[in-house]
mmCIF file of C-alpha atoms and ligand atoms in Angstrom:
data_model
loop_
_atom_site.group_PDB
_atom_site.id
_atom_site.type_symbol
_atom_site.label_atom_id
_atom_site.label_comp_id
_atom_site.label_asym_id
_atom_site.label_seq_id
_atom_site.Cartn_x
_atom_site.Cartn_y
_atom_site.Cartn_z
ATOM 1 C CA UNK Z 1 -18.290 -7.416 -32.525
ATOM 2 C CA UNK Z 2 -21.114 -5.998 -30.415
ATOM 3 C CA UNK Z 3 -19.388 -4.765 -27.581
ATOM 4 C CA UNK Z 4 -15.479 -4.256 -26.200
ATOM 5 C CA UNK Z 5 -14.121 -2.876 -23.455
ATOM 6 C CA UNK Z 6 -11.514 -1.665 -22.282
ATOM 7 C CA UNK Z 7 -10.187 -1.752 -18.244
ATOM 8 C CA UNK Z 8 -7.729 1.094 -17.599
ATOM 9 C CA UNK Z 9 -5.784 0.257 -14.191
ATOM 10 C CA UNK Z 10 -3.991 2.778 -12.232
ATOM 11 C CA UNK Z 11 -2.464 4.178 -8.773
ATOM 12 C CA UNK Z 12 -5.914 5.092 -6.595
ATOM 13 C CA UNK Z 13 -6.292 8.995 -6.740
ATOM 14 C CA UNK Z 14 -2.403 9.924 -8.089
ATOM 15 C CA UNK Z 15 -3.757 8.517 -12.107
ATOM 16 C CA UNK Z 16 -7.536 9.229 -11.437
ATOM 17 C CA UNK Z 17 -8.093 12.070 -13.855
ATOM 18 C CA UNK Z 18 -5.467 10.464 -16.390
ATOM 19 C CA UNK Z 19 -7.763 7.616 -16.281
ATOM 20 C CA UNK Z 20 -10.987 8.980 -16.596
ATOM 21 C CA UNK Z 21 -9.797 11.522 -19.333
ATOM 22 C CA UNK Z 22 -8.887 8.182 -21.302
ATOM 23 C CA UNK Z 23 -11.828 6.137 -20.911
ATOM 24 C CA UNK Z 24 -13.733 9.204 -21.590
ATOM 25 C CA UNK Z 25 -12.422 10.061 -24.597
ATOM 26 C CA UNK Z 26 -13.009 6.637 -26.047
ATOM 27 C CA UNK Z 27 -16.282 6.875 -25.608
ATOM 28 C CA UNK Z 28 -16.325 10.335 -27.332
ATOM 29 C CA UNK Z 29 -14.397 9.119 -30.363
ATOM 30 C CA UNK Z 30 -16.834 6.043 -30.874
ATOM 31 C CA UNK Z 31 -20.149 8.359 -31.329
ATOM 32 C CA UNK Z 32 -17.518 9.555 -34.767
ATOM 33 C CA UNK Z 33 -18.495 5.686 -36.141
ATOM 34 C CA UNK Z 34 -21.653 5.792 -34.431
ATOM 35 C CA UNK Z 35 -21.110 3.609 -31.946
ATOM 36 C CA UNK Z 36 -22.116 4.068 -28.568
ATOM 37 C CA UNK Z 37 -20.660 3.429 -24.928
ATOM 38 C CA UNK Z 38 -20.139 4.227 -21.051
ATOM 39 C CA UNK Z 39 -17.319 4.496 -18.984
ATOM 40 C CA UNK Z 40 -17.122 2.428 -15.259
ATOM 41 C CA UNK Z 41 -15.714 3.373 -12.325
ATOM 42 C CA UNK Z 42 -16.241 0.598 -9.844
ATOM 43 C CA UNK Z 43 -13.522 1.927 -7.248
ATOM 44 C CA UNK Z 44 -13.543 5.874 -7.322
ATOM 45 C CA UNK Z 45 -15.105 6.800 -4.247
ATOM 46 C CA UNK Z 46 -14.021 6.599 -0.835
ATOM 47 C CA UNK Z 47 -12.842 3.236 -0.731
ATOM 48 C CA UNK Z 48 -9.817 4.872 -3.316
ATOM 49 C CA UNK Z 49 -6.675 6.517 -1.726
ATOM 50 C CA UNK Z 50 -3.604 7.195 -2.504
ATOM 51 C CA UNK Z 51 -1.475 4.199 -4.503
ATOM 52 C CA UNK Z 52 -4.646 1.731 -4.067
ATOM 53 C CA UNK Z 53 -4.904 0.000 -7.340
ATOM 54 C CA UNK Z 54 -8.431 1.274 -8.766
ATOM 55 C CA UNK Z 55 -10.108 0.749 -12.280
ATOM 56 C CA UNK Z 56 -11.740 2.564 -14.593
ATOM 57 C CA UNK Z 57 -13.543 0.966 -17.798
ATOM 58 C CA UNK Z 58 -14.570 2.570 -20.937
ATOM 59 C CA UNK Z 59 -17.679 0.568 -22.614
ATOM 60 C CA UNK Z 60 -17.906 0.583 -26.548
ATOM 61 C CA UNK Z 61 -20.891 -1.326 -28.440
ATOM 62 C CA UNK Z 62 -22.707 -1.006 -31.922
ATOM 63 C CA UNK Z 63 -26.207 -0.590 -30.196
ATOM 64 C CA UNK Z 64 -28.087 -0.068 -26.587
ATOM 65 C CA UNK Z 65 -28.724 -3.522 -25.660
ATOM 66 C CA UNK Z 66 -25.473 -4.708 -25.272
ATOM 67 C CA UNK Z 67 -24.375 -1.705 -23.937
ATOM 68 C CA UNK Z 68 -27.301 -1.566 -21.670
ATOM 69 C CA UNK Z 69 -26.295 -5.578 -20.396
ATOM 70 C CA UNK Z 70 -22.076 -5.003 -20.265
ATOM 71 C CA UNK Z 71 -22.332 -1.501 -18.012
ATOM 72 C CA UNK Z 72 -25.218 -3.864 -15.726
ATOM 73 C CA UNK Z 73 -22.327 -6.158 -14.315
ATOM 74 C CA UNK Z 74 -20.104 -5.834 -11.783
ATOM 75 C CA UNK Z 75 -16.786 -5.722 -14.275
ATOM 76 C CA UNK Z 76 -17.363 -5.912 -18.066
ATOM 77 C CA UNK Z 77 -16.538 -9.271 -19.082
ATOM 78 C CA UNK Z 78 -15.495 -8.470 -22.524
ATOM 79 C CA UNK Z 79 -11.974 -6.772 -22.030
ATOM 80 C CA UNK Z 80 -10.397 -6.786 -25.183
ATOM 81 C CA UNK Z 81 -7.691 -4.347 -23.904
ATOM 82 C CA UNK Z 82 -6.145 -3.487 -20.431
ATOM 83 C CA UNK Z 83 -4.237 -0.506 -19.903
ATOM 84 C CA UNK Z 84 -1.615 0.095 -17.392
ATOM 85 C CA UNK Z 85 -0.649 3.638 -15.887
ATOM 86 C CA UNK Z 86 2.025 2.605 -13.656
ATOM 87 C CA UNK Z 87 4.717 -0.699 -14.387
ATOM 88 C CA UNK Z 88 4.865 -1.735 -10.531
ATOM 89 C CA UNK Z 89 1.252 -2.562 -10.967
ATOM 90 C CA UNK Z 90 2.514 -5.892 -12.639
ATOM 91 C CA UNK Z 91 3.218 -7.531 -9.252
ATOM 92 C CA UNK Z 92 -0.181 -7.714 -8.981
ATOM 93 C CA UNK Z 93 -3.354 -5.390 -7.575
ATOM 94 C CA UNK Z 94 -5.166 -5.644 -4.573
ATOM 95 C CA UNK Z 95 -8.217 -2.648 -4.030
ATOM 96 C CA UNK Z 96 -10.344 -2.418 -1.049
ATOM 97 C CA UNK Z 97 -12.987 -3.705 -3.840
ATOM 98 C CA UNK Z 98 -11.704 -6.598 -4.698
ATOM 99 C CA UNK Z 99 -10.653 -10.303 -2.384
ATOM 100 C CA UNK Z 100 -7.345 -10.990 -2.895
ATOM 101 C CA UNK Z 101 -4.225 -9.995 -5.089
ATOM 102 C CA UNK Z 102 -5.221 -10.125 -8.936
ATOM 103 C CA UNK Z 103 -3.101 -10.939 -11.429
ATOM 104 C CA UNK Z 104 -2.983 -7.265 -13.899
ATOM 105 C CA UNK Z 105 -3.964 -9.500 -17.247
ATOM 106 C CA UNK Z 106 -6.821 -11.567 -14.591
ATOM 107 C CA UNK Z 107 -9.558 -8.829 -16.779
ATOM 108 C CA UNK Z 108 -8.200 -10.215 -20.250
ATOM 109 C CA UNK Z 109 -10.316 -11.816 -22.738
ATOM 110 C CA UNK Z 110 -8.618 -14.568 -25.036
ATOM 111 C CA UNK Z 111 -6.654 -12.712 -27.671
ATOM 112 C CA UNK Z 112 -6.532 -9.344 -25.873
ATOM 113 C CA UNK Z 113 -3.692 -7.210 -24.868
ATOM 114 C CA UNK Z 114 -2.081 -5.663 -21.715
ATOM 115 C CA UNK Z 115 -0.823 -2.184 -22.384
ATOM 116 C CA UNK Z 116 1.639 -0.893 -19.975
ATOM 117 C CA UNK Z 117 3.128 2.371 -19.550
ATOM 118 C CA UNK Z 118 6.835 2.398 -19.347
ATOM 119 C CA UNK Z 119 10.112 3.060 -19.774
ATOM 120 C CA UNK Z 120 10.957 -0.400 -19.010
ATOM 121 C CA UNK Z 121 11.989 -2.898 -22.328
ATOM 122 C CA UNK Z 122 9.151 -5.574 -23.414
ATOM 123 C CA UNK Z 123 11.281 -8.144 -22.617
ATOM 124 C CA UNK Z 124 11.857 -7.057 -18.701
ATOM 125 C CA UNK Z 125 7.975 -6.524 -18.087
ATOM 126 C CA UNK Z 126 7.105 -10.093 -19.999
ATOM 127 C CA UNK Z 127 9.439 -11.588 -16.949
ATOM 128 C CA UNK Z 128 6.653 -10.138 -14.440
ATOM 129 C CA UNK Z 129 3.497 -11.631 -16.806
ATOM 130 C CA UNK Z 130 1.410 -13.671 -14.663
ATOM 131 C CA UNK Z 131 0.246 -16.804 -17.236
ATOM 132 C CA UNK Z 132 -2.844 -16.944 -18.372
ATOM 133 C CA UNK Z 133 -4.753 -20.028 -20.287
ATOM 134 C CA UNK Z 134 -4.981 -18.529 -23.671
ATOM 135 C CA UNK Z 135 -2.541 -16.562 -26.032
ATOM 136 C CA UNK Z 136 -2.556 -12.846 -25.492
ATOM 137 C CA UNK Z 137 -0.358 -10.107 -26.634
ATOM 138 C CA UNK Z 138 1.779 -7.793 -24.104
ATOM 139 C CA UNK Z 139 2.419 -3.865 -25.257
ATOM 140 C CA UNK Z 140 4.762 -1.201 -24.674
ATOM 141 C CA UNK Z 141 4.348 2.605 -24.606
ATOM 142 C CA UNK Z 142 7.900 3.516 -23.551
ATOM 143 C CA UNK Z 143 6.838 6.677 -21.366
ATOM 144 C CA UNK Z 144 7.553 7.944 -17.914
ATOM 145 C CA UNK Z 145 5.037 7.159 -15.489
ATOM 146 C CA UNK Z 146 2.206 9.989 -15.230
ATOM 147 C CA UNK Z 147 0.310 11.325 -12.197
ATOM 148 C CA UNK Z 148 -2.681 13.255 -12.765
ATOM 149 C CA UNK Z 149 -4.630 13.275 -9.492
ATOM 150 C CA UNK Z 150 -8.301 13.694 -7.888
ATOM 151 C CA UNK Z 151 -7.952 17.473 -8.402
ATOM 152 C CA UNK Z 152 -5.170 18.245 -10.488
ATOM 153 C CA UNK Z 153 -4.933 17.314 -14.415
ATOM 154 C CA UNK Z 154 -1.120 17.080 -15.537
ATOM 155 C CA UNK Z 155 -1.505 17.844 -19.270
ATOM 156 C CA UNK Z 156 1.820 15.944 -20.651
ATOM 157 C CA UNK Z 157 0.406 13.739 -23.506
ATOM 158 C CA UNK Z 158 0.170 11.067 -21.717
ATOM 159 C CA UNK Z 159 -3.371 10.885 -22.400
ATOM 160 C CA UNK Z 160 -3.508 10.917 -26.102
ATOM 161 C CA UNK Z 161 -0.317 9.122 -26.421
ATOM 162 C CA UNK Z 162 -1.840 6.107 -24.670
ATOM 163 C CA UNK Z 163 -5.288 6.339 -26.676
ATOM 164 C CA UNK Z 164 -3.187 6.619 -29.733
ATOM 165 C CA UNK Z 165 -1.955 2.924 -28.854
ATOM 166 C CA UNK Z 166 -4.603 1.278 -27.670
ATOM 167 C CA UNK Z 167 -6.228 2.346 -31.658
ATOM 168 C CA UNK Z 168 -3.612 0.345 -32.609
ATOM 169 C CA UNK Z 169 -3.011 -2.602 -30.394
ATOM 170 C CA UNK Z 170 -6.968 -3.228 -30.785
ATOM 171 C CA UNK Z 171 -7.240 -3.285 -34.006
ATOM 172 C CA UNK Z 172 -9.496 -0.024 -34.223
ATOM 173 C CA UNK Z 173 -11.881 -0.684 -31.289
ATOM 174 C CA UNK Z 174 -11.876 2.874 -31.719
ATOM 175 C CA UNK Z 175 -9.983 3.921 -34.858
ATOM 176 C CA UNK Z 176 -7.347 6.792 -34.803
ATOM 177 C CA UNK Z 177 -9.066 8.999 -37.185
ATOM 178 C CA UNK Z 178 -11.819 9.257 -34.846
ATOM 179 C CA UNK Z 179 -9.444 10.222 -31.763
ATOM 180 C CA UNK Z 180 -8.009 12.403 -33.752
ATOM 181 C CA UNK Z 181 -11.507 13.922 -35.113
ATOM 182 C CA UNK Z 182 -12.412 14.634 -31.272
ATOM 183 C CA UNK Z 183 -9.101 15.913 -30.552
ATOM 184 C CA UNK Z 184 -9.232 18.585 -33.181
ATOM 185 C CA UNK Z 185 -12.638 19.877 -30.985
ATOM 186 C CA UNK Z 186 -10.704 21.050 -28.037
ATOM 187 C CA UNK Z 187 -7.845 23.373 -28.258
ATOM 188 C CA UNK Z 188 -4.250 22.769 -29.064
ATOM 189 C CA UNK Z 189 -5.336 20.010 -31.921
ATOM 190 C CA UNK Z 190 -2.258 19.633 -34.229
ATOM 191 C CA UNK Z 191 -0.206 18.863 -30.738
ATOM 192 C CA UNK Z 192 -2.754 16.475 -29.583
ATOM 193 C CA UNK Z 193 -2.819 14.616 -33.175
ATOM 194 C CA UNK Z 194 0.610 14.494 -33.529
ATOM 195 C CA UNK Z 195 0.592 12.885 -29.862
ATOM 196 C CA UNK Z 196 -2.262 10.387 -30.957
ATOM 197 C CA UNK Z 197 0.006 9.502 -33.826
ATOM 198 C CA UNK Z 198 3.066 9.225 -32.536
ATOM 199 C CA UNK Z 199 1.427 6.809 -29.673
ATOM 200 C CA UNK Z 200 -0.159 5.160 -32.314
ATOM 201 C CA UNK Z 201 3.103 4.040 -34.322
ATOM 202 C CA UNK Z 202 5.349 3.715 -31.401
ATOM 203 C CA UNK Z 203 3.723 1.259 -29.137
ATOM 204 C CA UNK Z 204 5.586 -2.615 -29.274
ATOM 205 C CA UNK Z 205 3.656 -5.547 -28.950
ATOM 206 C CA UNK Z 206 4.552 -8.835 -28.409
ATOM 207 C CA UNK Z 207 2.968 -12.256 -28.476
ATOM 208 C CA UNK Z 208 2.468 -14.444 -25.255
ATOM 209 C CA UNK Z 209 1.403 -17.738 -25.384
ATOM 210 C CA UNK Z 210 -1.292 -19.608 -23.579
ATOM 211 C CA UNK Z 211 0.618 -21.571 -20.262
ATOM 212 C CA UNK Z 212 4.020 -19.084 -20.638
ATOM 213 C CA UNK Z 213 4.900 -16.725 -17.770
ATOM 214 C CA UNK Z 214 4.978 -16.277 -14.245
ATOM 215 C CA UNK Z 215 3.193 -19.013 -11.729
ATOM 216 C CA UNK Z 216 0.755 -17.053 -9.720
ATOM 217 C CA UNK Z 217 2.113 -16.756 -6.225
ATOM 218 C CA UNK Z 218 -1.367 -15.711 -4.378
ATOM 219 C CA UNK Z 219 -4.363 -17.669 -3.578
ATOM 220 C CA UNK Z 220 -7.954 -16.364 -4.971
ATOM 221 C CA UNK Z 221 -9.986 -16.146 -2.090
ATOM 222 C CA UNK Z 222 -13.569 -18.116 -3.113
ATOM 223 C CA UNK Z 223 -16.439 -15.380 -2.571
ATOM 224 C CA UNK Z 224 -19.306 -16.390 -1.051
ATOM 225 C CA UNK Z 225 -22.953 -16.159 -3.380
ATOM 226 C CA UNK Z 226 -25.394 -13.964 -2.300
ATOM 227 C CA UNK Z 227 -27.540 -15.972 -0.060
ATOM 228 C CA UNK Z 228 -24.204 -17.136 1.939
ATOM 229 C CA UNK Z 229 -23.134 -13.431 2.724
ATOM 230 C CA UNK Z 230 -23.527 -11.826 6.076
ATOM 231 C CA UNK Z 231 -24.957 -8.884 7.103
ATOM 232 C CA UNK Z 232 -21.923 -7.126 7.259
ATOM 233 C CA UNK Z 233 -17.472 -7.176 6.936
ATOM 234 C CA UNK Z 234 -16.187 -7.052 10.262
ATOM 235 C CA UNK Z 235 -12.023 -7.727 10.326
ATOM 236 C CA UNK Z 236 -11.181 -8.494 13.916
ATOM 237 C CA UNK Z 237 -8.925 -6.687 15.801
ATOM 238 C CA UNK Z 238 -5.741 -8.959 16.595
ATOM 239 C CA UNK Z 239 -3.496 -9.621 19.608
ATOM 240 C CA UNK Z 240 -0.754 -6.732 20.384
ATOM 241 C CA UNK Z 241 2.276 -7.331 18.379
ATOM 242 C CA UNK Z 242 0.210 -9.329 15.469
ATOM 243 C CA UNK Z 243 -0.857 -8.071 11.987
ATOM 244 C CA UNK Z 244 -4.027 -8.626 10.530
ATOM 245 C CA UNK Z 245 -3.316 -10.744 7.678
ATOM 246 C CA UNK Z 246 -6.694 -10.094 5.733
ATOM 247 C CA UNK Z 247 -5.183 -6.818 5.817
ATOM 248 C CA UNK Z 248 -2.149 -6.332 3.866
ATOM 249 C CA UNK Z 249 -1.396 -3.007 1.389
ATOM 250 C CA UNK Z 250 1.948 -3.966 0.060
ATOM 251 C CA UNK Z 251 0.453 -3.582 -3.948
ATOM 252 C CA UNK Z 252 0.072 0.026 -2.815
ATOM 253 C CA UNK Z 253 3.545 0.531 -3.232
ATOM 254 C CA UNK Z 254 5.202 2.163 -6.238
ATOM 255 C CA UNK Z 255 8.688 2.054 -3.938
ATOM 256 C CA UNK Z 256 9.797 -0.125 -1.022
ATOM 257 C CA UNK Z 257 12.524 1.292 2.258
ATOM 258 C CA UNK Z 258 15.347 -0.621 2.307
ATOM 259 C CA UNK Z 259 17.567 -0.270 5.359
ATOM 260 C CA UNK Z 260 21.064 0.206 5.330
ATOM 261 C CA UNK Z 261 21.396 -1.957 8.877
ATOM 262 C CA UNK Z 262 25.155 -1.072 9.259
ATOM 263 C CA UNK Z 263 24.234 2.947 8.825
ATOM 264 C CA UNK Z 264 20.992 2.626 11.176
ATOM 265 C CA UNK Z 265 21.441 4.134 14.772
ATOM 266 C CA UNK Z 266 18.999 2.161 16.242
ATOM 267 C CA UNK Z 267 16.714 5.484 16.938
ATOM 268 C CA UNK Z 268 13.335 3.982 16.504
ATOM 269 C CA UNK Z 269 12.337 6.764 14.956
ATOM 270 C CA UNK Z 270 10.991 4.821 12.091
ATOM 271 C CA UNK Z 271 9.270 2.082 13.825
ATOM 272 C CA UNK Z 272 7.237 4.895 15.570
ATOM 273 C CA UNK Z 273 6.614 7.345 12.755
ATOM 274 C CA UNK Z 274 5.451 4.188 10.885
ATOM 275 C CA UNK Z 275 1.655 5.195 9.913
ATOM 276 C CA UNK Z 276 0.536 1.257 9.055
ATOM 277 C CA UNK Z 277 3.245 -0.240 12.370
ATOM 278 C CA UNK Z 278 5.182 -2.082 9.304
ATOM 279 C CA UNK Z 279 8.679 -1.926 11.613
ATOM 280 C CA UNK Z 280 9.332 -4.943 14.011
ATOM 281 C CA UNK Z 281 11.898 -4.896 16.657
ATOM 282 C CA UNK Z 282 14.576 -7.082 16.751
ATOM 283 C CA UNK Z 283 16.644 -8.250 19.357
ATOM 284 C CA UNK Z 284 20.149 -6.536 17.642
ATOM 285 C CA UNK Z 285 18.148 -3.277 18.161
ATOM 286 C CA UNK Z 286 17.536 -2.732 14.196
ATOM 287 C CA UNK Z 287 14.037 -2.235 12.811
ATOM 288 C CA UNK Z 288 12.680 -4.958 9.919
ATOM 289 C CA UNK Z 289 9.767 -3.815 7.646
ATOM 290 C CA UNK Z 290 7.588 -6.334 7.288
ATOM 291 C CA UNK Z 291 6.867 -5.980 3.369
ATOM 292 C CA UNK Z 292 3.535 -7.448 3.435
ATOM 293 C CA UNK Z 293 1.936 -4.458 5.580
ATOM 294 C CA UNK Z 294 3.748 -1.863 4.255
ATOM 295 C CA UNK Z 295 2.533 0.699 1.463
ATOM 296 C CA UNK Z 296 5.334 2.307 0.324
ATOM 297 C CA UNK Z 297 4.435 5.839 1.760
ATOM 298 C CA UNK Z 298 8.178 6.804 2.076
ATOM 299 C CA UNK Z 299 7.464 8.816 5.644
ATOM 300 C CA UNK Z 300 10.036 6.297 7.576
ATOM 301 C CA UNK Z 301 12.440 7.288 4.346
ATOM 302 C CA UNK Z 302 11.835 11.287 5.250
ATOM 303 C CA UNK Z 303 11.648 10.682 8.846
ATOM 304 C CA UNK Z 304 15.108 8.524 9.603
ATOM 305 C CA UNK Z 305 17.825 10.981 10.598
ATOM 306 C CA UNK Z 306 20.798 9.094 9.057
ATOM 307 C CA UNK Z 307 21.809 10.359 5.758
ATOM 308 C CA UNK Z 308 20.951 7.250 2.948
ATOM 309 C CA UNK Z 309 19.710 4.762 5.596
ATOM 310 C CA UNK Z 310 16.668 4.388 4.247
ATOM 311 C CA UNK Z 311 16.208 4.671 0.718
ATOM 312 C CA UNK Z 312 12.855 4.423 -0.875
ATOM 313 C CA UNK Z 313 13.868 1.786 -4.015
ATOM 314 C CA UNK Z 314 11.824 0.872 -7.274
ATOM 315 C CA UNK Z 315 9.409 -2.486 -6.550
ATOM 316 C CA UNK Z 316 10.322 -3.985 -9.450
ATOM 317 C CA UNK Z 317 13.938 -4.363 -7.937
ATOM 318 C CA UNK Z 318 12.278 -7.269 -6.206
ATOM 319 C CA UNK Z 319 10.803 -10.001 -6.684
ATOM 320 C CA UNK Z 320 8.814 -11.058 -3.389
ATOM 321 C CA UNK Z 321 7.846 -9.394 0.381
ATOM 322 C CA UNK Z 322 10.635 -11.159 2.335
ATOM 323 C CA UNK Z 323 12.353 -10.159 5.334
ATOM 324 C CA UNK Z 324 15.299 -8.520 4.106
ATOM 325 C CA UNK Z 325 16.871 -7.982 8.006
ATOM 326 C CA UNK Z 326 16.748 -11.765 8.557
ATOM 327 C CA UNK Z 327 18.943 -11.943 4.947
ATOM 328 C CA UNK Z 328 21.157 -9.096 7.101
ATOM 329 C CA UNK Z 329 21.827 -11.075 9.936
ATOM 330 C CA UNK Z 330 22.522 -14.492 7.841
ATOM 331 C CA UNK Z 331 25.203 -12.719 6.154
ATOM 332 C CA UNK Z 332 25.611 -9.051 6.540
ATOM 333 C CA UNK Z 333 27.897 -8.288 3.443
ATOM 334 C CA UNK Z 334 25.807 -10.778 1.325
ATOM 335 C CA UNK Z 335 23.013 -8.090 1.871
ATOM 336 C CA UNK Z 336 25.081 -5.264 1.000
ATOM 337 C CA UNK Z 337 25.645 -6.819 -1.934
ATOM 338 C CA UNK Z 338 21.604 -7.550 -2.690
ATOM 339 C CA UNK Z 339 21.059 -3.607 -1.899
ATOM 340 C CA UNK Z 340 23.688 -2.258 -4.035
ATOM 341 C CA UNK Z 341 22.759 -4.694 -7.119
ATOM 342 C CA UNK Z 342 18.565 -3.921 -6.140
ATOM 343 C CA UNK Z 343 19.528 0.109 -6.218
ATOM 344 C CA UNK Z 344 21.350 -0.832 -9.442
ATOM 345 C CA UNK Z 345 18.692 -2.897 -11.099
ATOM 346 C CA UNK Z 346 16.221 0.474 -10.045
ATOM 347 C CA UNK Z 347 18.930 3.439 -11.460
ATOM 348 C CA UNK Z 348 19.225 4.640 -7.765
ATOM 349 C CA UNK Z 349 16.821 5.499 -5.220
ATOM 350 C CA UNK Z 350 13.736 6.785 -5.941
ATOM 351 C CA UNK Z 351 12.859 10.770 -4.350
ATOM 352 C CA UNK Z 352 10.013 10.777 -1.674
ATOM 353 C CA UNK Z 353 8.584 13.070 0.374
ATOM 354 C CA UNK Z 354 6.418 10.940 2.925
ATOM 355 C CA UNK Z 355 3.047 11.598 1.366
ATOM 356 C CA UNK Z 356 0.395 9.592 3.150
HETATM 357 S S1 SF4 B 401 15.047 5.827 11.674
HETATM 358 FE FE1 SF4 B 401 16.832 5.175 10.539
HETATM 359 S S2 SF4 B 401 18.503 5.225 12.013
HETATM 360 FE FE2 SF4 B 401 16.610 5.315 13.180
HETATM 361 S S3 SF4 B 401 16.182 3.138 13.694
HETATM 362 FE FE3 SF4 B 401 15.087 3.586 11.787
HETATM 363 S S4 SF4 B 401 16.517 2.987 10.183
HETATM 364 FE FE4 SF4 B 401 17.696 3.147 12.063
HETATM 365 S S1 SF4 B 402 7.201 3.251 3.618
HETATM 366 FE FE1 SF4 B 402 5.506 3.950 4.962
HETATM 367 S S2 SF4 B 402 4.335 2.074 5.394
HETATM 368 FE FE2 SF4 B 402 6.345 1.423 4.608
HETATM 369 S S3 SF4 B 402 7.600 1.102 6.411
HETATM 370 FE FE3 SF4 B 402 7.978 3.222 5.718
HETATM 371 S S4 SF4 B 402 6.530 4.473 6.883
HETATM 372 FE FE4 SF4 B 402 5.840 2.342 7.041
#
């Protein structure tokens, strides 16, 4: 093999060191089998904020040219492994880089694997694999979620853990001996090898094969070539009381509000404190989040004065953006029911403090 990448995807600014720290470091380890390679980061300037879905790639050939051609494109095309920092990503990523929702295996090349981070089983996340035309493997690390931020560098293993498995599940694109060769540079080696190691024998993997999983709900918007572009992006400002559908953040969000309608007071409290106007009125005086447009920020959650009306609940509880107030008024205990059984499926609601 001349060249192999791999695409590490993560939460836009909370997993931006964690991510660079890993790409980094395999390209550090590779120069131990004298191989050489670059790391990407296509979406790490100000287009990146907080929860955005942004990637980082780390580059890995045997000699310049290919190198030199594979860091020249827009993404490297030769993804042999994709790592994932944070499990909601499965739903699918949309950056302010990219045109459309992606699929989180759409970087994959045939026979590669998607390595997600979580405490979730293999089974559970293969439910959420988009399918893709070729067999691939999916891979567990069963670890919390991390956040190492812009500024900030949250030193709990996490790192070498993760570069521990993706030595494995690629077969040695960068072997562990080498990790653990530019581990014992920095301080604190025998923790950090141990780490490598124990990420190294603990990861699962299982097969998928070409045509199994999940039907890909969104549309891939067709880009126009070069000579068909513009001179510029304008989105156009829409009517009062309409949302700009070219403009939706809902694969921001790590957690989703869900309203307790009988609890809610009808203050309108969170329909104004709303920073992205994701509350509509209705006409029984409630507020309904419209899912598509809303980002997860949890500030309606910290904001509503009623004790549990708003609770800030694990996306992976659910399965699509619809309206859960029109489910209310069709049947009001019915969506008890499907808010219990979501806060059940999610181990209770998740803490939030309204960070925008
Ligand atoms: S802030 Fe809470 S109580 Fe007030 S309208 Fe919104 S959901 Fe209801
Ligand atoms: S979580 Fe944030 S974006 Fe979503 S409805 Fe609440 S305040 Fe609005």
């Amino acid at each position: 093999m001349a060249v192999g990448s791999v695409d590490v995807t993560y939460r836009g600014i909370f997993q931006k060191s964690l991510a660079s720290v890993i790409t980094k470091a395999l390209v550090k380890a590779a120069r131990h089998e004298h191989k050489i390679g670059g790391t990407v980061q296509r979406y790490s300037d100000s287009p990146e904020r907080n929860g955005i879905p942004a990637k980082q790639f780390a580059v890995i050939a045997d000699e310049e040219t290919s190198l030199r051609v594979e860091m020249a494109k827009y993404e490297p095309d030769t993804v042999v492994a994709t790592c994932v920092l944070d499990d909601t990503l499965v739903k699918g990523l949309e950056s302010w880089a990219w045109y459309g929702v992606q699929a989180v295996n759409a970087s994959l090349s045939p026979g590669g694997v998607l390595l997600v981070v979580s405490e979730r089983p293999i089974e559970e996340l293969a439910d959420w694999m988009p399918r893709a035309d070729f067999d691939w493997r999916l891979a567990v690390l069963s670890r919390k979620t991390s956040f190492a931020g812009l500024w900030v560098y949250n030193d709990d293993g996490t790192d070498m853990e993760v570069l521990g498995a993706l030595s494995r599940v690629t077969g040695g694109l960068v072997a562990l001996e080498s990790l653990v060769a530019t581990a014992a540079a920095g301080s604190d080696a025998a923790r950090r090898a141990e780490l490598l190691e124990s990420g190294f024998s603990s990861v699962q993997v299982a097969p998928i094969s070409a045509g199994v999983g999940r039907e890909w709900p969104y549309e891939t918007p067709a880009l126009p070539a070069w000579d068909e572009m513009g001179e510029g992006v304008a989105i156009r400002g829409v009517p009062k009381g309409e949302r700009n559908m070219l403009f939706q953040k809902f694969t921001t969000r790590t957690a989703r509000p869900v309203v307790d309608f009988d609890r809610c007071v009808r203050c309108q409290i969170c329909y104004t404190v709303c920073p992205d106007e994701a509350f509509d009125p209705t006409p029984s005086g409630h507020y309904a989040v419209d899912y598509g447009h809303c980002c997860g920020c949890g500030i309606c959650a910290n904001a509503c004065p009623v004790e549990g009306c708003i609770e800030m609940v694990d996306e992976l509880a659910f399965s699509d953006n619809s309206d859960l107030h029109r489910i209310y008024e069709a049947d009001p205990e019915g969506y008890g029911n499907l808010r219990q059984a979501a806060l059940a499926t999610a181990g209770g609601p998740v803490r939030h403090y309204g960070i925008f």
